[in-house]
């Protein structure tokens, strides 16, 4: 979401209406023995959407128990009270108060959490603006994530939520005073930046709020490029104050614009002054040194001598990770990282003085900033690492948080702060290639869904980065101990993607087996192998998957299967075809379909354009080549012969709609729409009209998708006063963007 000057932002959100109490998500239910959720975030898409891996962010039964430790204080987000913050320092036209409401709900996925609803009110009135709802929940590591958002205008009885497609971490479980982290969204206002994120810092854990005088507050600072603000929190109260802008007085922050739950009782002074607030942070700030970034590279296991770039043998007892950092928005590389990881103790090794380790594997963090190289290693700099997802998992995907200082390569006395959240995708480097085997049905703990002993079962797995795909001898092994998985359960597997000659062109395989006739835990491994080619391009190789555990039950109660799939779209499957290829690509993952008393054996897809794919793989892609409205339907059939279906609509178009909604008295509106250039904040007009719109009526204007716009709406009210509302927005294909001008006050 693009940020706007605050006066504009406030004027856009403050529209007249009444108080809205609609819950977003089902009412919260305390989980019991039969209702404990264990939910993993949807698939993260890598390599342009063709490789999907679980995000590893998982929520358990206690996900609504959200306590975060800030220094010596603990804030229980699930127990915060509703509060009205009174605005001060604003122009009269933009003056507004903000109301926060906290309630426990379950989001659309079934994740239990806290819903934060907030609305803006015109000061000294009951006129309410758009209500925004955000649901956040605690993952199994104790970190707090944003899971779902929605906005509700007054006329919307049941607003459609936006499910976050990938994890957006807001807070670490424990943060020390002075520590910084990357927050995927600032807590207030709810501004998102999936590419860069915000830098959050715990300034103090015993602060006194400057306007209200409230003592023993947690003081946070959020910063992004030239935007910064302070937030005071207190357990039991919630948000006490927000400092939006300030000035320097005796080297202290003196608030001049913000919000507070009490407008008197304080000293009028905040923390030590380091720079101005919103619009001019004042601090020396380098976006490349505070960012959500991506990294791709390789791992080298102990004892390996990879045939890649002449890398030497890893003579240590630790795994080496070598990845290149890339800017999340541009993809431009700006650094390299070498990490040494102790698998047994789940720790990074930084002191290598007692190790026999080649220079290529020495731990180092290198970042290029403003043309200068900054780094940290065992001798220089000071970095702390925090894993939000496991390292060395079977998917080769982890999220690593880093915070600390780097030193300048040409002058180590010069330091720079570095705070980053790194999404790392890494593969093994061995002489035969960079192979890996993925089981999409396993959870974060390498556990496969339970099944009934002796039943028919389907295993879906994928061999990635292999030299060949057409002839892959495949075997499935099992055992009763994780240290001995050697009993052959199945030889051979089905391939669902073939070329015109019938050769398999994918590493995806499905193995149909009869499960062992035993109860209790068994352990599963998948194996693929191929022979060396005649030209010597690649040697023979045999690759095994990690060991997966699986519980076999004596029996299970009869129940219907559940069909479901996720896509690369967080909510609606909509958009425009690629201008270069003319294609609209949809990634589908149906592996989370399940049967409690059987196994899903068959997946049938109907894509609504005449294409029906029967009895095929459970995940893959589909391409639409024509604009139109379609429906993707999935039907699954389990080992008991029972079936279930699930569907989602699809809309493909190069156009979206701007919809002006009049909730006030009948008016003649002058509507001007221009294509907006965010770089220099200019626009050129593409639409102008004067239209009479009755109360409760709308005017729909079709616009080209994938562009930024500004809409300027003017009207003369009953007092003959000229009024003007401005809306900045962008459109996706098939998207309806609603806007309500400021005349929407009604007498209810």
Short mmCIF file of C-alpha atoms in Angstrom, two decimals, residues 180-524:
data_model
loop_
_atom_site.label_atom_id
_atom_site.label_comp_id
_atom_site.label_asym_id
_atom_site.label_seq_id
_atom_site.Cartn_x
_atom_site.Cartn_y
_atom_site.Cartn_z
CA UNK A 180 15.36 -3.91 15.86
CA UNK A 181 13.46 -6.28 13.60
CA UNK A 182 11.67 -6.22 10.24
CA UNK A 183 7.91 -5.87 10.54
CA UNK A 184 5.96 -6.73 7.41
CA UNK A 185 3.36 -4.12 8.30
CA UNK A 186 3.49 -1.16 10.63
CA UNK A 187 1.06 -1.55 13.50
CA UNK A 188 -0.59 1.82 12.90
CA UNK A 189 -1.40 2.91 10.37
CA UNK A 190 -1.70 -0.47 8.70
CA UNK A 191 0.70 0.22 5.87
CA UNK A 192 2.09 -2.81 4.13
CA UNK A 193 5.23 -3.27 2.14
CA UNK A 194 5.67 -6.89 1.12
CA UNK A 195 8.90 -6.02 -0.66
CA UNK A 196 10.75 -4.10 2.04
CA UNK A 197 8.82 -4.08 5.30
CA UNK A 198 9.32 -1.66 8.17
CA UNK A 199 12.11 -1.37 10.71
CA UNK A 200 10.70 -1.75 14.20
CA UNK A 201 12.80 -0.86 17.26
CA UNK A 202 12.10 -1.28 20.97
CA UNK A 203 13.23 2.13 22.26
CA UNK A 204 12.32 1.63 25.94
CA UNK A 205 10.34 -0.63 28.26
CA UNK A 206 9.70 1.95 31.00
CA UNK A 207 8.72 5.06 29.06
CA UNK A 208 6.35 7.81 30.20
CA UNK A 209 3.88 8.86 27.50
CA UNK A 210 4.38 12.59 26.84
CA UNK A 211 0.74 13.67 26.43
CA UNK A 212 -1.19 11.43 28.84
CA UNK A 213 1.58 10.96 31.40
CA UNK A 214 0.94 7.20 31.49
CA UNK A 215 3.93 5.47 33.12
CA UNK A 216 5.70 2.15 32.49
CA UNK A 217 4.89 2.06 28.78
CA UNK A 218 6.58 0.09 26.04
CA UNK A 219 7.91 2.55 23.46
CA UNK A 220 8.27 1.36 19.86
CA UNK A 221 9.55 3.19 16.80
CA UNK A 222 8.56 2.18 13.27
CA UNK A 223 10.54 3.51 10.35
CA UNK A 224 10.55 3.16 6.59
CA UNK A 225 12.64 5.41 4.37
CA UNK A 226 11.40 8.93 5.21
CA UNK A 227 8.54 7.78 7.40
CA UNK A 228 8.80 7.32 11.17
CA UNK A 229 6.48 7.35 14.17
CA UNK A 230 6.47 6.36 17.84
CA UNK A 231 3.91 4.15 19.56
CA UNK A 232 3.35 3.75 23.33
CA UNK A 233 1.80 0.47 24.51
CA UNK A 234 0.73 -0.62 27.97
CA UNK A 235 -0.58 -3.98 29.04
CA UNK A 236 -4.28 -3.80 29.85
CA UNK A 237 -4.79 -0.50 28.04
CA UNK A 238 -3.36 -1.23 24.64
CA UNK A 239 -2.28 1.69 22.49
CA UNK A 240 -1.72 4.65 24.78
CA UNK A 241 -0.26 7.20 22.37
CA UNK A 242 1.01 7.59 18.83
CA UNK A 243 3.46 10.38 17.97
CA UNK A 244 3.10 11.23 14.32
CA UNK A 245 5.20 14.36 14.12
CA UNK A 246 7.33 16.33 16.54
CA UNK A 247 10.03 18.94 16.93
CA UNK A 248 13.34 19.15 18.73
CA UNK A 249 13.33 20.93 22.06
CA UNK A 250 16.42 20.60 24.27
CA UNK A 251 17.33 17.42 22.38
CA UNK A 252 14.01 15.84 23.32
CA UNK A 253 11.00 14.96 21.18
CA UNK A 254 8.20 17.51 21.63
CA UNK A 255 4.98 16.14 20.05
CA UNK A 256 3.11 18.45 17.69
CA UNK A 257 0.78 15.95 16.01
CA UNK A 258 -0.53 12.57 17.05
CA UNK A 259 -3.07 10.64 19.12
CA UNK A 260 -3.48 9.97 22.82
CA UNK A 261 -6.09 8.28 24.99
CA UNK A 262 -5.82 11.28 27.36
CA UNK A 263 -4.93 14.79 26.28
CA UNK A 264 -3.54 15.99 29.61
CA UNK A 265 -1.35 14.78 32.45
CA UNK A 266 1.94 14.46 30.62
CA UNK A 267 5.14 16.49 30.57
CA UNK A 268 4.84 17.16 26.84
CA UNK A 269 8.21 15.58 26.09
CA UNK A 270 9.06 12.22 24.59
CA UNK A 271 12.30 10.27 24.04
CA UNK A 272 15.66 11.60 22.93
CA UNK A 273 15.37 13.48 19.65
CA UNK A 274 16.87 11.69 16.63
CA UNK A 275 14.95 13.29 13.77
CA UNK A 276 11.54 14.45 12.64
CA UNK A 277 8.55 12.20 12.22
CA UNK A 278 6.19 11.35 9.41
CA UNK A 279 7.52 12.53 6.06
CA UNK A 280 11.03 13.26 7.36
CA UNK A 281 12.49 10.64 9.66
CA UNK A 282 15.72 12.59 10.09
CA UNK A 283 17.74 9.48 10.84
CA UNK A 284 20.42 8.30 8.46
CA UNK A 285 18.50 5.60 6.66
CA UNK A 286 19.47 3.15 3.93
CA UNK A 287 16.60 1.04 2.66
CA UNK A 288 18.97 -1.71 1.52
CA UNK A 289 20.18 -2.09 5.10
CA UNK A 290 16.68 -2.45 6.55
CA UNK A 291 14.61 -4.69 4.37
CA UNK A 292 12.84 -7.90 3.65
CA UNK A 293 15.14 -9.53 1.13
CA UNK A 294 15.42 -12.75 -0.83
CA UNK A 295 18.41 -15.04 -1.07
CA UNK A 296 19.13 -18.03 -3.25
CA UNK A 297 22.13 -20.33 -3.10
CA UNK A 298 23.47 -23.69 -2.00
CA UNK A 299 24.34 -25.87 0.97
CA UNK A 300 27.43 -27.97 1.45
CA UNK A 301 27.22 -30.79 3.99
CA UNK A 302 30.14 -31.91 6.20
CA UNK A 303 32.67 -33.94 4.21
CA UNK A 304 31.30 -32.95 0.81
CA UNK A 305 33.51 -31.78 -2.02
CA UNK A 306 31.03 -30.19 -4.41
CA UNK A 307 31.74 -30.05 -8.11
CA UNK A 308 30.61 -26.47 -8.35
CA UNK A 309 32.73 -23.37 -8.87
CA UNK A 310 35.75 -25.39 -7.67
CA UNK A 311 34.54 -25.27 -4.08
CA UNK A 312 36.80 -27.15 -1.66
CA UNK A 313 35.85 -29.96 0.70
CA UNK A 314 33.87 -28.94 3.75
CA UNK A 315 36.15 -30.35 6.45
CA UNK A 316 34.06 -29.09 9.36
CA UNK A 317 31.26 -30.86 11.23
CA UNK A 318 28.81 -28.15 10.22
CA UNK A 319 26.62 -27.37 7.23
CA UNK A 320 27.68 -24.44 5.06
CA UNK A 321 25.08 -22.14 3.48
CA UNK A 322 26.18 -19.82 0.69
CA UNK A 323 23.50 -17.51 -0.70
CA UNK A 324 23.28 -14.28 -2.68
CA UNK A 325 21.08 -11.45 -1.35
CA UNK A 326 18.68 -9.79 -3.76
CA UNK A 327 16.41 -6.78 -3.43
CA UNK A 328 12.86 -8.05 -3.01
CA UNK A 329 11.31 -5.54 -5.41
CA UNK A 330 13.95 -5.19 -8.14
CA UNK A 331 15.69 -8.55 -7.87
CA UNK A 332 19.07 -6.79 -8.04
CA UNK A 333 21.79 -8.54 -6.05
CA UNK A 334 23.32 -6.43 -3.28
CA UNK A 335 25.22 -8.86 -1.09
CA UNK A 336 26.42 -12.36 -0.30
CA UNK A 337 26.19 -14.50 2.82
CA UNK A 338 28.12 -17.52 4.05
CA UNK A 339 26.75 -19.20 7.18
CA UNK A 340 28.02 -22.12 9.24
CA UNK A 341 25.24 -24.03 10.96
CA UNK A 342 25.32 -26.63 13.74
CA UNK A 343 22.41 -28.96 12.92
CA UNK A 344 22.50 -30.86 16.22
CA UNK A 345 22.37 -27.80 18.46
CA UNK A 346 20.33 -25.61 16.10
CA UNK A 347 22.86 -22.77 16.27
CA UNK A 348 25.01 -20.67 13.97
CA UNK A 349 28.79 -20.91 14.35
CA UNK A 350 30.56 -17.55 14.25
CA UNK A 351 33.88 -18.32 15.94
CA UNK A 352 35.89 -20.55 13.60
CA UNK A 353 39.38 -20.05 15.09
CA UNK A 354 39.56 -23.68 16.26
CA UNK A 355 38.15 -25.16 13.04
CA UNK A 356 39.83 -26.44 9.91
CA UNK A 357 37.79 -24.47 7.43
CA UNK A 358 38.55 -23.30 3.90
CA UNK A 359 38.34 -19.56 3.22
CA UNK A 360 35.34 -20.17 0.96
CA UNK A 361 33.36 -21.43 3.96
CA UNK A 362 34.30 -18.79 6.54
CA UNK A 363 31.12 -17.12 7.89
CA UNK A 364 30.69 -13.63 6.49
CA UNK A 365 27.88 -11.19 5.76
CA UNK A 366 28.58 -8.74 2.91
CA UNK A 367 26.27 -5.94 1.79
CA UNK A 368 26.79 -3.18 -0.76
CA UNK A 369 25.33 0.17 0.30
CA UNK A 370 25.72 3.39 -1.72
CA UNK A 371 28.55 1.81 -3.69
CA UNK A 372 30.48 0.90 -0.54
CA UNK A 373 30.98 -2.61 0.84
CA UNK A 374 30.04 -3.33 4.45
CA UNK A 375 30.55 -6.67 6.16
CA UNK A 376 30.52 -8.64 9.39
CA UNK A 377 32.52 -11.75 10.26
CA UNK A 378 34.00 -13.35 13.38
CA UNK A 379 36.36 -10.39 13.85
CA UNK A 380 34.35 -7.38 12.72
CA UNK A 381 30.78 -6.26 13.07
CA UNK A 382 28.14 -7.66 15.37
CA UNK A 383 25.16 -9.58 14.00
CA UNK A 384 22.52 -11.65 15.79
CA UNK A 385 20.52 -14.34 13.97
CA UNK A 386 16.97 -15.41 14.65
CA UNK A 387 15.37 -18.30 12.76
CA UNK A 388 11.65 -17.94 12.19
CA UNK A 389 11.51 -21.23 10.26
CA UNK A 390 13.85 -24.24 10.44
CA UNK A 391 17.12 -24.51 8.57
CA UNK A 392 18.02 -27.53 6.45
CA UNK A 393 14.44 -28.67 5.97
CA UNK A 394 13.49 -30.93 3.10
CA UNK A 395 12.22 -28.02 1.01
CA UNK A 396 15.35 -25.88 1.18
CA UNK A 397 13.41 -22.83 2.36
CA UNK A 398 13.94 -20.82 5.55
CA UNK A 399 13.28 -17.35 6.92
CA UNK A 400 16.21 -15.80 8.77
CA UNK A 401 16.01 -12.56 10.77
CA UNK A 402 19.26 -10.60 11.19
CA UNK A 403 19.97 -7.57 13.37
CA UNK A 404 23.17 -5.76 14.33
CA UNK A 405 25.99 -3.72 12.79
CA UNK A 406 28.27 -4.01 9.77
CA UNK A 407 31.63 -2.34 9.25
CA UNK A 408 32.97 -0.59 6.17
CA UNK A 409 35.44 -2.68 4.22
CA UNK A 410 37.86 0.20 3.60
CA UNK A 411 37.55 1.66 7.11
CA UNK A 412 36.38 -0.71 9.84
CA UNK A 413 35.81 2.19 12.25
CA UNK A 414 32.78 3.15 10.17
CA UNK A 415 29.67 1.12 11.06
CA UNK A 416 26.13 0.81 9.75
CA UNK A 417 23.07 -0.74 11.34
CA UNK A 418 21.68 -3.77 9.54
CA UNK A 419 18.20 -5.19 10.11
CA UNK A 420 16.80 -7.70 7.64
CA UNK A 421 14.40 -10.56 7.20
CA UNK A 422 15.79 -12.94 4.60
CA UNK A 423 13.68 -15.48 2.74
CA UNK A 424 16.29 -18.06 1.76
CA UNK A 425 15.92 -20.77 -0.86
CA UNK A 426 18.91 -23.09 -1.03
CA UNK A 427 19.79 -26.39 -2.63
CA UNK A 428 22.43 -29.01 -2.01
CA UNK A 429 25.56 -28.90 -4.11
CA UNK A 430 26.82 -32.34 -5.05
CA UNK A 431 28.63 -33.70 -8.10
CA UNK A 432 25.46 -35.11 -9.69
CA UNK A 433 23.40 -31.94 -9.42
CA UNK A 434 21.29 -30.09 -6.91
CA UNK A 435 18.70 -32.72 -6.10
CA UNK A 436 16.00 -32.75 -3.52
CA UNK A 437 12.79 -34.68 -2.88
CA UNK A 438 9.72 -32.88 -1.56
CA UNK A 439 6.67 -34.43 0.08
CA UNK A 440 3.94 -31.84 -0.15
CA UNK A 441 1.72 -33.74 2.30
CA UNK A 442 4.12 -33.46 5.24
CA UNK A 443 3.89 -30.74 7.88
CA UNK A 444 6.67 -28.70 9.45
CA UNK A 445 7.66 -31.64 11.69
CA UNK A 446 8.01 -34.07 8.76
CA UNK A 447 4.79 -35.77 9.79
CA UNK A 448 2.51 -37.28 7.16
CA UNK A 449 -1.26 -37.41 7.77
CA UNK A 450 -2.42 -40.45 9.74
CA UNK A 451 -4.19 -43.27 7.89
CA UNK A 452 -5.87 -46.62 8.52
CA UNK A 453 -3.67 -49.71 8.53
CA UNK A 454 -3.88 -51.93 5.45
CA UNK A 455 -5.75 -49.28 3.45
CA UNK A 456 -5.04 -48.08 -0.06
CA UNK A 457 -3.00 -44.88 0.06
CA UNK A 458 -1.52 -42.28 -2.28
CA UNK A 459 1.80 -40.53 -1.65
CA UNK A 460 2.54 -37.38 -3.68
CA UNK A 461 6.14 -36.22 -3.87
CA UNK A 462 8.43 -34.38 -6.25
CA UNK A 463 12.06 -34.74 -7.26
CA UNK A 464 13.39 -31.29 -8.17
CA UNK A 465 16.55 -30.14 -9.94
CA UNK A 466 17.34 -33.57 -11.39
CA UNK A 467 19.28 -33.99 -14.59
CA UNK A 468 16.52 -36.09 -16.22
CA UNK A 469 12.87 -36.72 -15.54
CA UNK A 470 11.75 -39.23 -18.15
CA UNK A 471 13.14 -42.41 -16.56
CA UNK A 472 13.21 -42.20 -12.80
CA UNK A 473 13.07 -45.59 -11.07
CA UNK A 474 11.10 -44.82 -7.93
CA UNK A 475 10.78 -46.71 -4.66
CA UNK A 476 8.92 -46.17 -1.40
CA UNK A 477 10.43 -47.64 1.77
CA UNK A 478 9.06 -47.97 5.29
CA UNK A 479 10.27 -49.07 8.69
CA UNK A 480 9.22 -49.12 12.32
CA UNK A 481 12.24 -47.06 13.38
CA UNK A 482 13.50 -43.79 11.88
CA UNK A 483 17.00 -45.27 11.85
CA UNK A 484 16.00 -48.26 9.72
CA UNK A 485 13.70 -47.49 6.80
CA UNK A 486 14.60 -50.33 4.47
CA UNK A 487 11.45 -52.41 3.84
CA UNK A 488 10.24 -51.96 0.26
CA UNK A 489 6.62 -50.78 0.24
CA UNK A 490 6.25 -49.93 -3.44
CA UNK A 491 8.38 -49.91 -6.58
CA UNK A 492 7.30 -47.57 -9.36
CA UNK A 493 5.15 -44.45 -9.41
CA UNK A 494 2.88 -42.51 -11.76
CA UNK A 495 4.06 -39.49 -13.74
CA UNK A 496 1.37 -37.04 -14.80
CA UNK A 497 3.28 -34.73 -17.12
CA UNK A 498 4.49 -36.13 -20.44
CA UNK A 499 5.59 -34.64 -23.76
CA UNK A 500 4.32 -35.63 -27.20
CA UNK A 501 6.62 -38.69 -27.18
CA UNK A 502 5.22 -39.87 -23.86
CA UNK A 503 8.37 -39.01 -21.92
CA UNK A 504 7.86 -37.63 -18.44
CA UNK A 505 8.85 -33.97 -18.19
CA UNK A 506 8.28 -33.48 -14.47
CA UNK A 507 9.72 -34.82 -11.25
CA UNK A 508 6.26 -35.06 -9.67
CA UNK A 509 5.29 -38.62 -8.79
CA UNK A 510 2.35 -40.37 -7.13
CA UNK A 511 2.91 -43.77 -5.53
CA UNK A 512 -0.21 -45.88 -4.87
CA UNK A 513 0.46 -48.35 -2.06
CA UNK A 514 -1.24 -50.71 0.35
CA UNK A 515 -0.21 -49.58 3.80
CA UNK A 516 1.33 -52.10 6.23
CA UNK A 517 -1.15 -54.01 8.41
CA UNK A 518 0.25 -52.65 11.66
CA UNK A 519 -0.81 -49.95 14.10
CA UNK A 520 1.34 -47.21 15.56
CA UNK A 521 4.07 -45.08 14.02
CA UNK A 522 5.86 -46.08 10.85
CA UNK A 523 8.50 -44.18 8.92
CA UNK A 524 8.52 -43.46 5.19
#
